[in-house]
Short mmCIF file of C-alpha atoms in Angstrom, two decimals:
data_model
loop_
_atom_site.label_atom_id
_atom_site.label_comp_id
_atom_site.label_asym_id
_atom_site.label_seq_id
_atom_site.Cartn_x
_atom_site.Cartn_y
_atom_site.Cartn_z
CA UNK A 1 -19.90 2.81 -22.67
CA UNK A 2 -15.76 1.83 -21.90
CA UNK A 3 -16.45 3.76 -18.79
CA UNK A 4 -19.47 1.41 -17.61
CA UNK A 5 -17.12 -1.80 -19.03
CA UNK A 6 -14.70 -0.66 -16.79
CA UNK A 7 -16.96 -0.42 -13.84
CA UNK A 8 -18.40 -3.72 -14.72
CA UNK A 9 -14.78 -5.31 -14.88
CA UNK A 10 -13.57 -3.97 -11.81
CA UNK A 11 -16.18 -4.89 -9.52
CA UNK A 12 -15.84 -8.64 -11.44
CA UNK A 13 -12.03 -8.70 -10.33
CA UNK A 14 -12.82 -8.17 -6.57
CA UNK A 15 -13.39 -11.68 -5.65
CA UNK A 16 -9.76 -12.38 -7.45
CA UNK A 17 -8.20 -9.19 -5.74
CA UNK A 18 -9.50 -10.50 -2.42
CA UNK A 19 -8.20 -13.83 -3.17
CA UNK A 20 -4.45 -12.70 -4.17
CA UNK A 21 -4.73 -10.26 -1.09
CA UNK A 22 -5.14 -12.74 1.11
CA UNK A 23 -2.56 -15.19 -0.33
CA UNK A 24 0.16 -12.25 0.03
CA UNK A 25 -0.73 -11.26 3.53
CA UNK A 26 -0.76 -14.65 4.68
CA UNK A 27 2.52 -15.68 2.89
CA UNK A 28 4.21 -12.51 3.73
CA UNK A 29 3.39 -12.76 7.07
CA UNK A 30 4.53 -16.45 7.39
CA UNK A 31 7.76 -15.57 5.63
CA UNK A 32 8.55 -12.58 8.10
CA UNK A 33 7.67 -14.55 11.39
CA UNK A 34 10.37 -17.23 9.91
CA UNK A 35 12.71 -14.65 9.95
CA UNK A 36 12.03 -13.01 13.58
CA UNK A 37 10.06 -10.18 12.30
CA UNK A 38 6.59 -11.55 13.20
CA UNK A 39 4.12 -9.94 15.60
CA UNK A 40 5.60 -11.74 18.85
CA UNK A 41 9.03 -9.78 18.11
CA UNK A 42 7.75 -6.48 18.78
CA UNK A 43 10.85 -5.90 20.63
CA UNK A 44 13.25 -6.34 17.61
CA UNK A 45 15.42 -3.33 17.15
CA UNK A 46 13.58 -2.85 13.67
CA UNK A 47 10.44 -2.70 14.98
CA UNK A 48 11.14 -0.36 17.78
CA UNK A 49 12.77 2.02 14.81
CA UNK A 50 9.67 1.24 12.82
CA UNK A 51 7.17 2.62 15.97
CA UNK A 52 9.59 5.52 16.09
CA UNK A 53 8.52 6.94 13.05
CA UNK A 54 4.84 7.87 13.59
CA UNK A 55 5.95 8.29 17.57
CA UNK A 56 8.24 11.42 16.39
CA UNK A 57 5.67 12.69 13.85
CA UNK A 58 3.30 12.76 16.87
CA UNK A 59 5.13 14.28 19.19
CA UNK A 60 6.37 16.44 16.84
CA UNK A 61 3.11 17.52 15.77
CA UNK A 62 2.15 17.93 19.24
CA UNK A 63 5.16 20.24 20.11
CA UNK A 64 4.31 22.61 16.90
CA UNK A 65 0.79 22.83 17.85
CA UNK A 66 1.59 23.47 21.77
CA UNK A 67 3.92 26.61 20.28
CA UNK A 68 1.24 27.99 17.83
CA UNK A 69 3.08 27.08 15.00
CA UNK A 70 2.09 24.66 11.74
CA UNK A 71 3.66 21.46 11.43
CA UNK A 72 6.37 21.97 8.56
CA UNK A 73 6.94 18.16 8.24
CA UNK A 74 3.27 18.22 6.58
CA UNK A 75 4.74 20.00 3.74
CA UNK A 76 7.06 16.88 3.33
CA UNK A 77 4.26 14.48 3.34
CA UNK A 78 2.18 16.66 0.65
CA UNK A 79 5.09 16.97 -1.24
CA UNK A 80 5.67 13.01 -1.12
CA UNK A 81 1.77 12.33 -1.95
CA UNK A 82 2.08 14.47 -5.11
CA UNK A 83 5.93 13.48 -6.35
CA UNK A 84 4.17 9.80 -6.21
CA UNK A 85 1.47 10.48 -8.45
CA UNK A 86 3.81 12.24 -11.00
CA UNK A 87 6.55 9.71 -10.84
CA UNK A 88 4.44 6.78 -11.35
CA UNK A 89 2.44 8.86 -14.00
CA UNK A 90 5.69 9.04 -15.74
CA UNK A 91 6.34 5.30 -15.52
CA UNK A 92 2.96 4.21 -16.72
CA UNK A 93 2.98 6.57 -19.76
CA UNK A 94 0.53 9.35 -18.09
CA UNK A 95 3.02 12.07 -17.55
CA UNK A 96 2.53 15.28 -15.44
CA UNK A 97 1.20 18.50 -16.64
CA UNK A 98 1.60 20.29 -13.62
CA UNK A 99 2.45 19.79 -9.71
CA UNK A 100 1.75 22.21 -6.69
CA UNK A 101 2.57 21.64 -2.99
CA UNK A 102 1.94 24.02 -0.20
CA UNK A 103 1.81 23.55 3.46
CA UNK A 104 -1.75 24.84 4.27
CA UNK A 105 -3.21 24.37 0.79
CA UNK A 106 -2.37 21.11 0.42
CA UNK A 107 -1.20 19.81 -3.00
CA UNK A 108 -2.49 19.11 -6.81
CA UNK A 109 -0.82 17.23 -9.70
CA UNK A 110 -2.42 17.04 -12.88
CA UNK A 111 -1.46 14.07 -15.41
CA UNK A 112 -1.78 13.48 -19.08
CA UNK A 113 -4.41 10.37 -18.77
CA UNK A 114 -5.19 8.22 -15.91
CA UNK A 115 -4.58 4.95 -14.41
CA UNK A 116 -4.92 3.18 -11.10
CA UNK A 117 -1.27 2.61 -10.47
CA UNK A 118 -0.75 6.49 -10.86
CA UNK A 119 -3.99 7.37 -9.10
CA UNK A 120 -3.38 5.32 -5.98
CA UNK A 121 0.56 5.64 -5.99
CA UNK A 122 1.05 7.82 -2.63
CA UNK A 123 -0.99 5.02 -0.75
CA UNK A 124 1.66 2.06 -1.71
CA UNK A 125 4.64 3.63 -2.70
CA UNK A 126 6.99 4.85 0.33
CA UNK A 127 8.88 7.23 -1.80
CA UNK A 128 11.26 8.50 1.14
CA UNK A 129 12.00 4.81 2.03
CA UNK A 130 12.77 3.77 -1.56
CA UNK A 131 14.94 6.46 -2.03
CA UNK A 132 16.85 5.51 0.90
CA UNK A 133 16.89 1.91 -0.18
CA UNK A 134 18.50 2.94 -3.41
CA UNK A 135 21.24 4.84 -1.37
CA UNK A 136 21.92 1.95 0.86
CA UNK A 137 23.18 -0.43 -2.18
CA UNK A 138 25.94 2.13 -1.97
CA UNK A 139 26.88 2.52 1.57
CA UNK A 140 29.46 1.14 3.43
CA UNK A 141 29.52 -2.13 4.67
CA UNK A 142 29.92 -1.21 8.18
CA UNK A 143 26.93 1.30 7.86
CA UNK A 144 24.46 -1.36 6.82
CA UNK A 145 22.87 -2.04 10.32
CA UNK A 146 22.41 1.46 10.88
CA UNK A 147 21.03 1.99 7.57
CA UNK A 148 18.25 -0.53 8.20
CA UNK A 149 17.03 1.66 11.06
CA UNK A 150 16.49 4.65 9.02
CA UNK A 151 14.64 2.54 6.77
CA UNK A 152 12.20 1.38 9.32
CA UNK A 153 12.08 4.65 10.61
CA UNK A 154 10.85 5.88 7.39
CA UNK A 155 8.34 3.13 6.92
CA UNK A 156 7.00 4.15 10.04
CA UNK A 157 6.84 7.78 8.85
CA UNK A 158 5.11 6.61 5.43
CA UNK A 159 2.50 4.79 7.56
CA UNK A 160 1.89 7.98 9.80
CA UNK A 161 0.96 9.64 6.41
CA UNK A 162 -0.83 6.56 4.90
CA UNK A 163 -3.54 6.28 8.25
CA UNK A 164 -3.99 10.41 8.08
CA UNK A 165 -4.73 10.20 4.41
CA UNK A 166 -6.57 7.30 3.89
CA UNK A 167 -10.08 7.98 4.47
CA UNK A 168 -13.54 7.89 2.43
CA UNK A 169 -13.31 11.49 1.46
CA UNK A 170 -9.88 11.23 -0.41
CA UNK A 171 -11.08 11.89 -3.97
CA UNK A 172 -7.92 9.71 -5.17
CA UNK A 173 -9.79 6.43 -3.78
CA UNK A 174 -12.86 6.83 -5.67
CA UNK A 175 -11.73 7.36 -8.97
CA UNK A 176 -11.76 3.62 -10.02
CA UNK A 177 -14.37 2.74 -6.80
CA UNK A 178 -13.48 2.58 -3.57
CA UNK A 179 -13.27 -1.31 -2.98
CA UNK A 180 -11.09 -1.80 -6.06
CA UNK A 181 -8.60 0.84 -4.76
CA UNK A 182 -8.62 -0.71 -1.20
CA UNK A 183 -7.82 -4.15 -2.51
CA UNK A 184 -5.21 -2.98 -5.38
CA UNK A 185 -3.48 -0.54 -2.48
CA UNK A 186 -3.19 -3.44 0.19
CA UNK A 187 -1.76 -5.58 -2.51
CA UNK A 188 0.63 -3.10 -3.75
CA UNK A 189 1.41 -2.48 -0.34
CA UNK A 190 2.60 -5.89 0.35
CA UNK A 191 4.79 -5.67 -2.67
CA UNK A 192 6.49 -2.79 -1.40
CA UNK A 193 7.04 -3.85 2.02
CA UNK A 194 8.69 -7.13 0.37
CA UNK A 195 10.61 -5.33 -1.80
CA UNK A 196 12.14 -3.43 1.21
CA UNK A 197 13.02 -6.58 3.08
CA UNK A 198 14.03 -8.18 0.20
CA UNK A 199 16.45 -6.03 -0.91
CA UNK A 200 17.66 -5.54 2.44
CA UNK A 201 18.27 -9.37 3.01
CA UNK A 202 15.94 -9.66 5.57
CA UNK A 203 13.53 -11.75 3.72
CA UNK A 204 13.55 -14.42 1.27
CA UNK A 205 11.90 -13.57 -2.48
CA UNK A 206 10.23 -17.20 -2.19
CA UNK A 207 7.27 -15.37 -0.37
CA UNK A 208 6.13 -14.06 -3.71
CA UNK A 209 6.13 -17.33 -5.44
CA UNK A 210 4.32 -19.07 -2.20
CA UNK A 211 1.50 -16.44 -2.70
CA UNK A 212 0.91 -17.30 -6.20
CA UNK A 213 0.78 -20.85 -5.42
CA UNK A 214 -1.58 -20.15 -2.47
CA UNK A 215 -3.71 -18.00 -4.55
CA UNK A 216 -4.16 -20.60 -7.21
CA UNK A 217 -4.92 -23.29 -5.21
CA UNK A 218 -7.37 -20.94 -3.17
CA UNK A 219 -9.60 -20.34 -6.68
CA UNK A 220 -11.22 -23.59 -7.08
CA UNK A 221 -12.26 -23.66 -3.18
CA UNK A 222 -13.83 -20.04 -3.46
CA UNK A 223 -15.44 -21.21 -6.63
CA UNK A 224 -17.27 -24.29 -4.70
CA UNK A 225 -17.84 -22.19 -1.83
CA UNK A 226 -19.44 -19.23 -4.33
CA UNK A 227 -21.65 -21.80 -6.19
CA UNK A 228 -22.91 -23.74 -3.29
CA UNK A 229 -23.71 -20.53 -1.10
CA UNK A 230 -24.58 -17.62 -3.69
CA UNK A 231 -26.07 -19.88 -6.75
CA UNK A 232 -29.28 -19.83 -5.37
CA UNK A 233 -31.64 -23.16 -4.75
CA UNK A 234 -33.28 -24.29 -7.65
CA UNK A 235 -36.52 -24.94 -5.91
CA UNK A 236 -37.99 -28.48 -4.71
CA UNK A 237 -38.02 -31.04 -7.34
CA UNK A 238 -41.45 -32.70 -8.19
CA UNK A 239 -41.83 -36.32 -9.55
CA UNK A 240 -43.73 -37.13 -12.55
CA UNK A 241 -47.26 -36.44 -12.46
CA UNK A 242 -49.53 -39.86 -12.01
#
């Protein structure tokens, strides 16, 4: 019964998650564009360093295949994946019982318990980037611009891993339902990106408040649309019989 209740609750939450995802994406894009980080700024130095992350991984992987060797960086990806499960498990009171990672066989982590944050952590938590973000707080002032380049390179690296791992066959994404997991990952990704930009002083934190207001104002509009389009027709009305 608890499992059935959880499944029904997750399905009921999907419309709310959709509204929140749309609001956060809209406000983050608007705030980023105002700071000169929008799509139109594709030649911005930070955008180029971001693109360098996946470009490096693709070229390095091609080189390793050309040499007939395994890509050693795939082990780094596997380690990050499993560590994020474990660390989020600790943070949400579901500590890991065992953890393994290997280059060819992949990895596995067993948690004492389960929750959506721990299950989905590898898909929204750029661990290496967040570690670099923390180190950036103590880096000398003269190195801050270079540190931004490193951070965006690592963000691009994370996106490379995300695109490789986020697929239908990934069991992590089916533990709480693929649709529910996808909306949760998208929302938490927006938060992670906003955190990186906010800590580095590249984005105002005001976008979070704006996203909350955006989602709140969208609720009655979505309710009105849903009741008028999905509520069904009551059928033709008949007047009183003569």
